[in-house]
Coordinates of C-alpha atoms in Angstrom, one line a residue:
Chain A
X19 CA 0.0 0.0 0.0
X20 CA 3.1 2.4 -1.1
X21 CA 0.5 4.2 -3.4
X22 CA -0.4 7.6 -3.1
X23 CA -3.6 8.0 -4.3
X24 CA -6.0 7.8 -1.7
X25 CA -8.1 6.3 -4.5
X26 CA -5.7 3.9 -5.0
X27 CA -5.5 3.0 -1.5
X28 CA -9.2 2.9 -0.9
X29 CA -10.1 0.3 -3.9
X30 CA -7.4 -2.1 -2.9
X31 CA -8.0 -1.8 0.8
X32 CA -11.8 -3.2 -0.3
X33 CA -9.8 -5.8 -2.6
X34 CA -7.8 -6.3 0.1
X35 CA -10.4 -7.6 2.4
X36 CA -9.0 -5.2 4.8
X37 CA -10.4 -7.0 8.3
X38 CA -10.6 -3.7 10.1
X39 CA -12.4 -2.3 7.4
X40 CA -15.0 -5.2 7.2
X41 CA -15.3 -5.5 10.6
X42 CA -17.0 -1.5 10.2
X43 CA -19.0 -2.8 7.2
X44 CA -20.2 -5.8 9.1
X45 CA -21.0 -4.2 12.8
X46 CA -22.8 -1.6 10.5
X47 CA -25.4 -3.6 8.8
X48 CA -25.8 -5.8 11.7
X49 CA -26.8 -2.0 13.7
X50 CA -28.5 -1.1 11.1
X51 CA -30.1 -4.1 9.8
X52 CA -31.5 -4.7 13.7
X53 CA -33.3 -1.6 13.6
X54 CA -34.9 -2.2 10.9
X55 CA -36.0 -5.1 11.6
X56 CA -37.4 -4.1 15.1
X57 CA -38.9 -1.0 13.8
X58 CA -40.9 -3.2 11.0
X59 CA -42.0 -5.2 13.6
X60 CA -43.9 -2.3 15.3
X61 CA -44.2 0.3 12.2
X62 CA -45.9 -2.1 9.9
X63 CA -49.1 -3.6 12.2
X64 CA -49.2 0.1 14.1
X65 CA -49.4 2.2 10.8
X66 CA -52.2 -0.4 9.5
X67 CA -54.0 0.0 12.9
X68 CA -54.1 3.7 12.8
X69 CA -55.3 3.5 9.2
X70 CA -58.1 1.3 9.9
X71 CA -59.2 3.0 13.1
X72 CA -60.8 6.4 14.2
X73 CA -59.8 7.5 17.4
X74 CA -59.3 10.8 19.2
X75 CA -56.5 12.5 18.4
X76 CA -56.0 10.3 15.4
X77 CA -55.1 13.7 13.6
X78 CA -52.6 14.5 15.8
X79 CA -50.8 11.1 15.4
X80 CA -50.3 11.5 12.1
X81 CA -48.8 15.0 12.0
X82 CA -46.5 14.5 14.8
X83 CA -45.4 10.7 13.0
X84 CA -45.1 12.6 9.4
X85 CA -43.2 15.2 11.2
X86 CA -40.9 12.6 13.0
X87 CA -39.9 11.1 9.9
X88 CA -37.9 14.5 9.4
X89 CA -36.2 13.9 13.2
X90 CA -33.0 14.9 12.7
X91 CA -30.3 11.9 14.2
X92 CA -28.4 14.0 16.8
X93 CA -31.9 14.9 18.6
X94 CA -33.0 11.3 18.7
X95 CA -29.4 10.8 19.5
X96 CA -29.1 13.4 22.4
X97 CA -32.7 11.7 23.6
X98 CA -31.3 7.9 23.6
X99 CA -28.4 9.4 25.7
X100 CA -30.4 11.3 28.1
X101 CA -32.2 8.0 28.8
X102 CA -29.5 5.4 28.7
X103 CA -27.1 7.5 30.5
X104 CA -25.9 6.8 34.4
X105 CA -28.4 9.4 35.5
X106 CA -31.2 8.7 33.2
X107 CA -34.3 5.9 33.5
X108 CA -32.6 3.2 31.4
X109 CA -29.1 3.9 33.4
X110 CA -29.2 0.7 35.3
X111 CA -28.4 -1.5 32.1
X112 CA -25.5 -0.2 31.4
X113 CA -26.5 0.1 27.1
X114 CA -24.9 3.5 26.7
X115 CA -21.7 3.0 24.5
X116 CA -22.7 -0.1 23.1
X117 CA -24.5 -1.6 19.6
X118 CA -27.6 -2.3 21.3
X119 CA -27.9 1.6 22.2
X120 CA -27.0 2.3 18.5
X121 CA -29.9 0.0 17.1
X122 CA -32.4 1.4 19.8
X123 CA -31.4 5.1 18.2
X124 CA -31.5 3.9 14.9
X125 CA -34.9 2.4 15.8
X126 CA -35.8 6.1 16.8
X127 CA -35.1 7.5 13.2
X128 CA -36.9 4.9 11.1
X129 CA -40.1 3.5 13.0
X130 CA -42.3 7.0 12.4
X131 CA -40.6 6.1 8.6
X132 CA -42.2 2.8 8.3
X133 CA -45.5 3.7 10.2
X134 CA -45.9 6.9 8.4
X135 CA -45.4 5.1 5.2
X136 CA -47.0 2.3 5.9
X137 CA -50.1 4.3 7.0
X138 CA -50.5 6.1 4.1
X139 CA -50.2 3.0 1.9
X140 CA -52.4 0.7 4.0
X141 CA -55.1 3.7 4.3
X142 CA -55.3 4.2 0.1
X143 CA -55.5 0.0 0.0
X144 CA -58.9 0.1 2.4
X145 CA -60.4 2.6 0.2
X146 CA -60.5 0.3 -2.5
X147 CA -61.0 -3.1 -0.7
X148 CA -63.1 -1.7 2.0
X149 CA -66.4 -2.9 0.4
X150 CA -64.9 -6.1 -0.9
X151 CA -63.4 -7.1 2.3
X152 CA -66.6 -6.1 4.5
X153 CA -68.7 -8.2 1.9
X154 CA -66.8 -11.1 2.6
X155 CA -67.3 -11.0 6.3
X156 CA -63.8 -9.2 7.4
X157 CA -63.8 -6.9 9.9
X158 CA -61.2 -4.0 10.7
X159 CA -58.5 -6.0 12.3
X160 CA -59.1 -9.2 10.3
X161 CA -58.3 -6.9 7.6
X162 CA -54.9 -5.9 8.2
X163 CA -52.8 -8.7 7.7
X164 CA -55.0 -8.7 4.4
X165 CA -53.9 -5.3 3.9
X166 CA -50.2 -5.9 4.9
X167 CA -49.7 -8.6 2.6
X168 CA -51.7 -6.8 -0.5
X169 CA -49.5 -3.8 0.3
X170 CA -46.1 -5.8 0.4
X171 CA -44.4 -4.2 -2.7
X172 CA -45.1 -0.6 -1.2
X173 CA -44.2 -1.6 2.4
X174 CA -41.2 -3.0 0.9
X175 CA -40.3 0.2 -0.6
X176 CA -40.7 1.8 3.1
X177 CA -38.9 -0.9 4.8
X178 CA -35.8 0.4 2.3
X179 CA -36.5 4.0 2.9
X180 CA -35.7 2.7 6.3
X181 CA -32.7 1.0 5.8
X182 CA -31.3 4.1 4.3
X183 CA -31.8 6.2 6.7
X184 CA -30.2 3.9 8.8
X185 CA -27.2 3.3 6.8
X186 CA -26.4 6.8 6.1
X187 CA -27.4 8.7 9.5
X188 CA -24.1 9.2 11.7
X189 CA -24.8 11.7 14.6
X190 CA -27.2 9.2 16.4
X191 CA -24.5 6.5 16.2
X192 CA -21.9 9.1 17.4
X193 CA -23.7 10.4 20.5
X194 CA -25.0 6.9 21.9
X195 CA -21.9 4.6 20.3
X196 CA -19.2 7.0 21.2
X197 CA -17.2 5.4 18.0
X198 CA -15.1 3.5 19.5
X199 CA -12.8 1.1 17.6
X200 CA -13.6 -2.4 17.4
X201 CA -17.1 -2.1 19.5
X202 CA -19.3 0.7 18.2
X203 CA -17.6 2.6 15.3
X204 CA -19.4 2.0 12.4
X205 CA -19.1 3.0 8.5
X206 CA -20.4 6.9 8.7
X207 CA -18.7 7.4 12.4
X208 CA -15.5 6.1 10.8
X209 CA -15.8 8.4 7.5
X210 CA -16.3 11.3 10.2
X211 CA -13.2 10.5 12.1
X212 CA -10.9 9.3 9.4
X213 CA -11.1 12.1 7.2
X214 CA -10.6 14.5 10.3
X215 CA -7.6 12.3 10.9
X216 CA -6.6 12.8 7.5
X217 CA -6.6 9.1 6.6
X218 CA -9.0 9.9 3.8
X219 CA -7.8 5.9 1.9
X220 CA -10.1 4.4 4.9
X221 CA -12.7 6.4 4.6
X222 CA -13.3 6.9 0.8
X223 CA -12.7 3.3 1.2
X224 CA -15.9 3.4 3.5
X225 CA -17.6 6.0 1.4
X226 CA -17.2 3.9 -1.5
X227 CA -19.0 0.6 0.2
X228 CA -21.5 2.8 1.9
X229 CA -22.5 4.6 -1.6
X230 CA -22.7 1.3 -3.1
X231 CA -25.0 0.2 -0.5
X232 CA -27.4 3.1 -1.2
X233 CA -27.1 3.0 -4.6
X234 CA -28.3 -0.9 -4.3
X235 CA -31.1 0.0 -1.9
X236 CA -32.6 2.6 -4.1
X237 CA -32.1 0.6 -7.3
X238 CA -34.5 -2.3 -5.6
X239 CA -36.7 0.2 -4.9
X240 CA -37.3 1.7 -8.2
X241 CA -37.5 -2.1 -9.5
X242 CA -39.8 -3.0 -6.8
X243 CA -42.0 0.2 -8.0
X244 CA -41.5 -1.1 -11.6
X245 CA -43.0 -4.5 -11.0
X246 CA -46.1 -3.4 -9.0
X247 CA -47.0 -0.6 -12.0
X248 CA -47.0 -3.9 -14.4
X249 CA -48.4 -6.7 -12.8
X250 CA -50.3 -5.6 -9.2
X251 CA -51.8 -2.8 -9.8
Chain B
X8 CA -97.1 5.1 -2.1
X9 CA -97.3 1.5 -4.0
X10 CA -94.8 -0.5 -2.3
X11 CA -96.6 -3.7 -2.1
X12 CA -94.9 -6.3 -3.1
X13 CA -95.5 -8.5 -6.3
X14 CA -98.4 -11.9 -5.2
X15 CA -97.0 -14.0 -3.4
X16 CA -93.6 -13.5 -2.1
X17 CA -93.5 -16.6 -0.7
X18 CA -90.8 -17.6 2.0
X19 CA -89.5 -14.2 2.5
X20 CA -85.7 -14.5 3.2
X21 CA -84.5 -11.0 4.0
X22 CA -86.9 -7.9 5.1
X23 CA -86.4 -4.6 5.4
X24 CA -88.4 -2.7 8.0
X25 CA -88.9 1.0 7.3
X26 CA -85.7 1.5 6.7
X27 CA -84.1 5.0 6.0
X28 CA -80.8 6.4 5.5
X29 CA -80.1 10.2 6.1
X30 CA -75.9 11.8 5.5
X31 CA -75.3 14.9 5.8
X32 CA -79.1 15.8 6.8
X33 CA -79.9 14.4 3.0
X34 CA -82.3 11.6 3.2
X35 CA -81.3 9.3 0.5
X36 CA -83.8 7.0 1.4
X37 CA -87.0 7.4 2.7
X38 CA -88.3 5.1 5.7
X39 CA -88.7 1.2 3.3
X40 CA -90.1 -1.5 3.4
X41 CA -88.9 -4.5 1.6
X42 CA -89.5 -7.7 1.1
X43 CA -87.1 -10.1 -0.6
X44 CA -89.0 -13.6 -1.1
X45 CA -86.1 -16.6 -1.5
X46 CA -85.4 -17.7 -4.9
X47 CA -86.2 -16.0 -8.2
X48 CA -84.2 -12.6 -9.4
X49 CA -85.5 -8.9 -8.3
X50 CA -84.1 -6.5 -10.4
X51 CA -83.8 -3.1 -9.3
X52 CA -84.7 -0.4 -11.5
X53 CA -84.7 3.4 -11.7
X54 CA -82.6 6.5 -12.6
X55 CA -79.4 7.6 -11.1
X56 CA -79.1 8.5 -7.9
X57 CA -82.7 6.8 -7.2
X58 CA -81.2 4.7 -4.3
X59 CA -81.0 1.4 -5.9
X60 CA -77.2 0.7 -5.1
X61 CA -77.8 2.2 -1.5
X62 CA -80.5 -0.1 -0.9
X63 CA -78.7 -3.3 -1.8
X64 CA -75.6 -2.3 0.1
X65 CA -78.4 -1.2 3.1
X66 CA -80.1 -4.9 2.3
X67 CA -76.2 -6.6 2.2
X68 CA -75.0 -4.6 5.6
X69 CA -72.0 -2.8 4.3
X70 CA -74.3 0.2 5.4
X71 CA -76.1 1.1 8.8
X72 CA -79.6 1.8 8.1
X73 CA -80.4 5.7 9.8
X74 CA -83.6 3.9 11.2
X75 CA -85.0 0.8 10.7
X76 CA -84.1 -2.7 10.9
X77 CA -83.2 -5.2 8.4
X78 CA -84.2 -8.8 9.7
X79 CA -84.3 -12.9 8.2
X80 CA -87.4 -13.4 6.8
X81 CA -88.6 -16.5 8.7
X82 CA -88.8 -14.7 11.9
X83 CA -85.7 -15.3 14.2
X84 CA -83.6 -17.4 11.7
X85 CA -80.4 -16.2 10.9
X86 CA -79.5 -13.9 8.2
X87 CA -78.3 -15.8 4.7
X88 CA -75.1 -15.9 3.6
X89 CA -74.7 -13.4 1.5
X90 CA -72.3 -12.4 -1.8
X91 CA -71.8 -9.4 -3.4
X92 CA -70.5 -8.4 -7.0
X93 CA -69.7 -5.2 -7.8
X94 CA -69.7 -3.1 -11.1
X95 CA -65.7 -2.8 -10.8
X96 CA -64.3 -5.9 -9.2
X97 CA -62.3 -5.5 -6.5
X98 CA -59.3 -8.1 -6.3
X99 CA -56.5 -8.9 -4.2
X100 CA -53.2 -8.4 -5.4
X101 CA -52.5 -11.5 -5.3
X102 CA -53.2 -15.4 -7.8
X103 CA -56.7 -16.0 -9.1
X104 CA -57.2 -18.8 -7.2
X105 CA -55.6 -16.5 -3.8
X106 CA -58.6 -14.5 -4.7
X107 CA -60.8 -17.4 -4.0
X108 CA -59.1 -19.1 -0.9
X109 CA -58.9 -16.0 0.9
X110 CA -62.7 -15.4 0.3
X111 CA -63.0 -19.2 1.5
X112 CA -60.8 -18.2 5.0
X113 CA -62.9 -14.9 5.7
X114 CA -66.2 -17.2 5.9
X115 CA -64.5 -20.2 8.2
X116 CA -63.7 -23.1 5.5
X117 CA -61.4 -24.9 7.0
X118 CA -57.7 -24.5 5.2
X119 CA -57.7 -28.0 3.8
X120 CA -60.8 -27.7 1.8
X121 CA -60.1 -24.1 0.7
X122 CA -58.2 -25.1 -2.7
X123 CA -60.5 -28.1 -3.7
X124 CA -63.5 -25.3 -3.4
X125 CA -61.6 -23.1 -5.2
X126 CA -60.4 -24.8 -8.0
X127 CA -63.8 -26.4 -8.5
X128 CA -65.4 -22.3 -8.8
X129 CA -62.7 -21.6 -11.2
X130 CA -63.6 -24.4 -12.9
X131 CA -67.1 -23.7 -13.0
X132 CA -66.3 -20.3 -14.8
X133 CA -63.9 -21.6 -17.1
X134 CA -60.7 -19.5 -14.9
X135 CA -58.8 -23.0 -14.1
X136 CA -56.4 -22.4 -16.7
X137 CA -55.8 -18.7 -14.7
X138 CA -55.5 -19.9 -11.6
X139 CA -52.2 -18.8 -10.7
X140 CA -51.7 -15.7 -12.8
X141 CA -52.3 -12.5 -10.5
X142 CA -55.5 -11.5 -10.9
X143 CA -55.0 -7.7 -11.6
X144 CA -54.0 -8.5 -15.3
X145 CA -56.6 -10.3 -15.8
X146 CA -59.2 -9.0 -18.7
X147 CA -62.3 -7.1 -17.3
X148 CA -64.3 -10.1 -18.6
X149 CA -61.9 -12.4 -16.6
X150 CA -61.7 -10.1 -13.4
X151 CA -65.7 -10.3 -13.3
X152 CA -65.5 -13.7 -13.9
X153 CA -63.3 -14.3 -11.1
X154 CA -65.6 -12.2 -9.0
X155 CA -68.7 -14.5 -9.7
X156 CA -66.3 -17.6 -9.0
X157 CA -65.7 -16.0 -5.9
X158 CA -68.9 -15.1 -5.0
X159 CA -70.1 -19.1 -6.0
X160 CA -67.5 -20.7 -3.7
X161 CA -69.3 -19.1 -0.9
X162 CA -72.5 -20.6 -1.6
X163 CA -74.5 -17.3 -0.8
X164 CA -78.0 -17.3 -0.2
X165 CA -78.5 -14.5 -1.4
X166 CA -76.1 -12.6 -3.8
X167 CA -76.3 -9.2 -5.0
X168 CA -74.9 -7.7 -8.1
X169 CA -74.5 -3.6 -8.4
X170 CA -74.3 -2.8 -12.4
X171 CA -72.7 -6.3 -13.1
X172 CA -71.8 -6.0 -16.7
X173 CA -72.3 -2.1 -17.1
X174 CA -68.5 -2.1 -18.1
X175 CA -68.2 -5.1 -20.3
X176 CA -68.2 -5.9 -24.0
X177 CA -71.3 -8.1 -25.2
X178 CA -69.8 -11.4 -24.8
X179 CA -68.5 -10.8 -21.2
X180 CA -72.1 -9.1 -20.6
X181 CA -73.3 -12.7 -21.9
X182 CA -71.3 -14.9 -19.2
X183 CA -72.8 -12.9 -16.4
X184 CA -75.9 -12.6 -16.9
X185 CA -75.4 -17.2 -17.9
X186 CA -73.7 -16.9 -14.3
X187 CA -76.8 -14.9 -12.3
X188 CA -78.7 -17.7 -13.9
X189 CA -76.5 -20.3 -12.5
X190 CA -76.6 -19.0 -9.4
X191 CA -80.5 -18.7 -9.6
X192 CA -80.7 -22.6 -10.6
X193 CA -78.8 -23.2 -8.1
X194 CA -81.0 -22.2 -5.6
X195 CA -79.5 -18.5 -4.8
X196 CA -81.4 -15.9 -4.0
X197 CA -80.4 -12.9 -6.9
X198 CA -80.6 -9.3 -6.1
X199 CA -79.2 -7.1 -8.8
X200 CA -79.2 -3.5 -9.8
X201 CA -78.6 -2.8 -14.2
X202 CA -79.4 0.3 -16.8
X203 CA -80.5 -2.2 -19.4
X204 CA -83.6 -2.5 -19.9
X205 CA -83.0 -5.4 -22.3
X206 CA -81.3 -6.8 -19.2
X207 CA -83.7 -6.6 -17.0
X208 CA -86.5 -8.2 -19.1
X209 CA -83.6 -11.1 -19.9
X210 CA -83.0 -12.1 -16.3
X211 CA -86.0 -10.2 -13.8
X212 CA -88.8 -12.3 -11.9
X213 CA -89.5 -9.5 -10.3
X214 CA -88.5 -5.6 -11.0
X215 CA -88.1 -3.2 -8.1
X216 CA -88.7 0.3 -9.4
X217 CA -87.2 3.3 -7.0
X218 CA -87.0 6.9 -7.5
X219 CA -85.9 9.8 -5.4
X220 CA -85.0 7.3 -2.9
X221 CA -88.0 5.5 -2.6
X222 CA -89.3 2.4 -4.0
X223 CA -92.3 3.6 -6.2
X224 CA -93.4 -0.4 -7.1
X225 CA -92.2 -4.0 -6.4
X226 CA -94.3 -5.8 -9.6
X227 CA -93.8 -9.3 -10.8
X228 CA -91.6 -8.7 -14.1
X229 CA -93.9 -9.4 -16.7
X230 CA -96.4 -7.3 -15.0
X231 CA -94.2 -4.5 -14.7
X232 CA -92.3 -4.3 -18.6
X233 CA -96.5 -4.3 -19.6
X234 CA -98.3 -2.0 -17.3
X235 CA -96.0 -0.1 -14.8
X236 CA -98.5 1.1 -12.1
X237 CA -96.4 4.5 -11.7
X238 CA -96.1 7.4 -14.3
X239 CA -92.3 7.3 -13.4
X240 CA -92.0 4.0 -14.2
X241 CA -93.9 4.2 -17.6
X242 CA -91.8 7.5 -18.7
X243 CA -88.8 4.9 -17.2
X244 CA -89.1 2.0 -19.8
X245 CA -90.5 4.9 -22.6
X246 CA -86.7 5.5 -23.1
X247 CA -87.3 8.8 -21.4
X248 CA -85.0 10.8 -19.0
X249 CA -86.3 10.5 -15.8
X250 CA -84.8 13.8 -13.8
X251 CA -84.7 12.7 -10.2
X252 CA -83.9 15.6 -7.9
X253 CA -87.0 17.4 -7.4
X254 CA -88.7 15.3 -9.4
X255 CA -92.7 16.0 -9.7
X256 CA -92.1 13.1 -12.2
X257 CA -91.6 10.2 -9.4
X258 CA -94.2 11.6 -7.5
X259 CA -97.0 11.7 -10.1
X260 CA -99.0 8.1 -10.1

């Protein structure tokens, strides 16, 4: 690695099969990846439910979980901290600096994502099958796993909105992982702290992966979009 | 107001007992009474906006009367199952025969019969060789088609059809209308709404005629196509526009 081209450096680092660097690719998707997946778990059912229902303050829900989905990271950040810290409710378990504090962030930043989305997409579905579903004997919550499954190219789309935010979001990571090497410094906190280093072969190197991964995210997306124009809808 | 119902409606399956539907302070349909015998085909007739899909999705229970009740006609047995098919189909995104099964696990068939019972209603309406393309690029024939097989795998006791062909070529037109009679032979009470007239004589035991949100006569068909008892009706099957809202025309007998 005599090569001075941080360009250079970066692609054959990735060649390379650098183990530091995959060790930040891999502890990154499995953060990242774990949010997700806990925040579909309780975005998807709790965006149908408040489609399907009417309820007091039902207004109010959706504003403040379409405005949520513009929560910037270091605030949900700054409020995972305030409770996992020594002094705050969650202090006793001792999360704070760790992945699972990262992935309980990240969770932060993409649940109102998923249950925004998925409200929106579940709440158009009903007004089409509402009669057609009722007809057949289904009530409200019968409905929604109808709905879920009906809706699965959209909701897939909103699961990978998700996963981007995720992937690319590095002040929440910062403020509750603390970066540190080898247990909670991920892709974007590395980028961040590399290039203030001035080791920028590391983190175009990460920059690179991390694009790609985006890049590949959207791409499905606007497939995914494709196939349910042609043959869904 | 002539709302008696045609002689002898015999074994009366579903009533409905002055039932009336008000939104938005509007009465859309005046306090009704209804009697749907079992067996044999009532058509529902009238202009736009006369009430007639209201009153089948009122009859059906997708909507709550304002007043009234609708009850089983044998006094305290239950309410038949019931179908509906609507103008537009609506269809899962999902197979054909998905269509069917989930249809089959809203009512309670058990999961092991649910594909036998399926593929026997695709069968029956000539979808078998459809049954796992997804059902939203189907043809509009097909689609309808699959929304009669649906409806058959239920085994409804009384099916209703809102404007069942009003979107479909001749030939597609042809299979529903073999299909409401299919269901009729086979026992199913039919209650459907149409615009065409030919249509109605085709397929009607007995016609419903409602304007203004009322049902101005209940006739036995061949009764009704040759002497309507209501001016509305006769200006009706004239061909003639019949302009509901504030219509002195419904109103004059």
């Amino acid at each position: 690695m005599n090569s001075h081209d941080p360009f250079t450096l970066a692609l054959s680092l990735i060649l390379s099969g650098d183990p530091g660097l995959f060790g930040i690719i891999h502890l990154s998707l499995q953060v990242s990846l774990s949010a997700v997946f806990v925040a579909s778990l309780i975005g998807l059912p709790l965006g149908a439910a408040i489609a399907l229902f009417r309820f007091p303050g039902r207004g109010l829900v959706i504003t403040l979980l379409n405005a949520l989905m513009g929560l910037p990271p270091v605030v949900a950040g700054l409020l995972v901290y305030l409770s996992l810290s020594r002094a705050g409710p969650l202090g006793q378990f001792g999360l704070l600096f760790t992945p699972t504090a990262m992935v309980i962030a990240q969770t932060l930043l993409v649940l109102p994502i998923i249950a925004a989305l998925t409200r929106q997409a579940i709440e158009d579905l009903w007004e089409e099958y509402r009669e057609q579903l009722q007809s057949m004997g289904s009530g409200r919550v019968r409905a929604i796993p109808t709905l879920l499954w009906d809706a699965r190219i959209t909701l897939t789309t909103a699961v990978l909105a998700g996963f981007g935010r995720a992937s690319a979001e590095v002040g929440a990571v910062l403020i509750v992982g603390g970066n540190i090497e080898g247990v909670t410094r991920v892709m974007t906190t590395a980028i961040a702290l590399e290039t203030s280093k001035g080791d920028l072969a590391l983190a175009l190197a990460l920059g690179l992966v991390l694009l790609t991964l985006v890049a590949a995210v959207n791409a499905t997306a606007y497939l995914l979009g494709q196939m349910s124009r042609s043959r869904m809808q | 107001m002539s709302q008696m119902p045609p002689a002898g409606v015999k074994n009366p399956l579903l009533e409905l007992r002055d039932v009336s539907f008000v939104r938005s302070g509007k009465e859309l349909l005046a306090r009704t009474n209804l009697t749907l015998g079992s067996g044999g085909r009532t058509v529902i007739m009238g202009p736009n906006g006369a009430g007639k899909s209201l009153l089948m999705r009122l009859a059906h229970g997708l909507l709550k009367p304002s007043q009234g009740t609708i009850v089983a006609g044998g006094n305290g047995s239950p309410l038949p199952r019931q179908a509906m098919v609507f103008q537009r189909p609506v269809l899962l995104r999902r197979s054909t025969i998905a269509n069917v099964t989930h249809a089959l696990a809203l009512n309670g068939v058990p999961r092991r019969l649910r594909r036998d019972q399926a593929e026997q209603a695709l069968e029956r309406f000539g979808l078998a060789d459809l049954a796992q393309r997804p059902a939203r690029i189907l043809s509009g024939g097909e689609q309808q088609r699959l929304a009669l097989a649906r409806a058959w795998a239920l085994e409804p006791g009384i099916l209703f059809l809102d404007e069942p062909s009003a979107a479909l070529d001749p030939a597609a037109t042809k299979a529903v209308e073999d299909a409401v009679n299919a269901f009729h032979a086979n026992g199913t009470k039919i209650v459907m709404t149409t615009h065409d007239l030919g249509q109605a004589r085709r397929l009607a035991d007995d016609v419903v005629f409602m304007c203004c949100g009322r049902i101005m006569e209940h006739t036995a068909a061949a009764r009704f196509f040759k002497a309507p008892a209501t001016a509305a009706a006769a200006t009706f099957l004239r061909g003639e526009l019949v302009l509901d809202v504030p219509a002195p025309s419904c109103f004059t007998h």
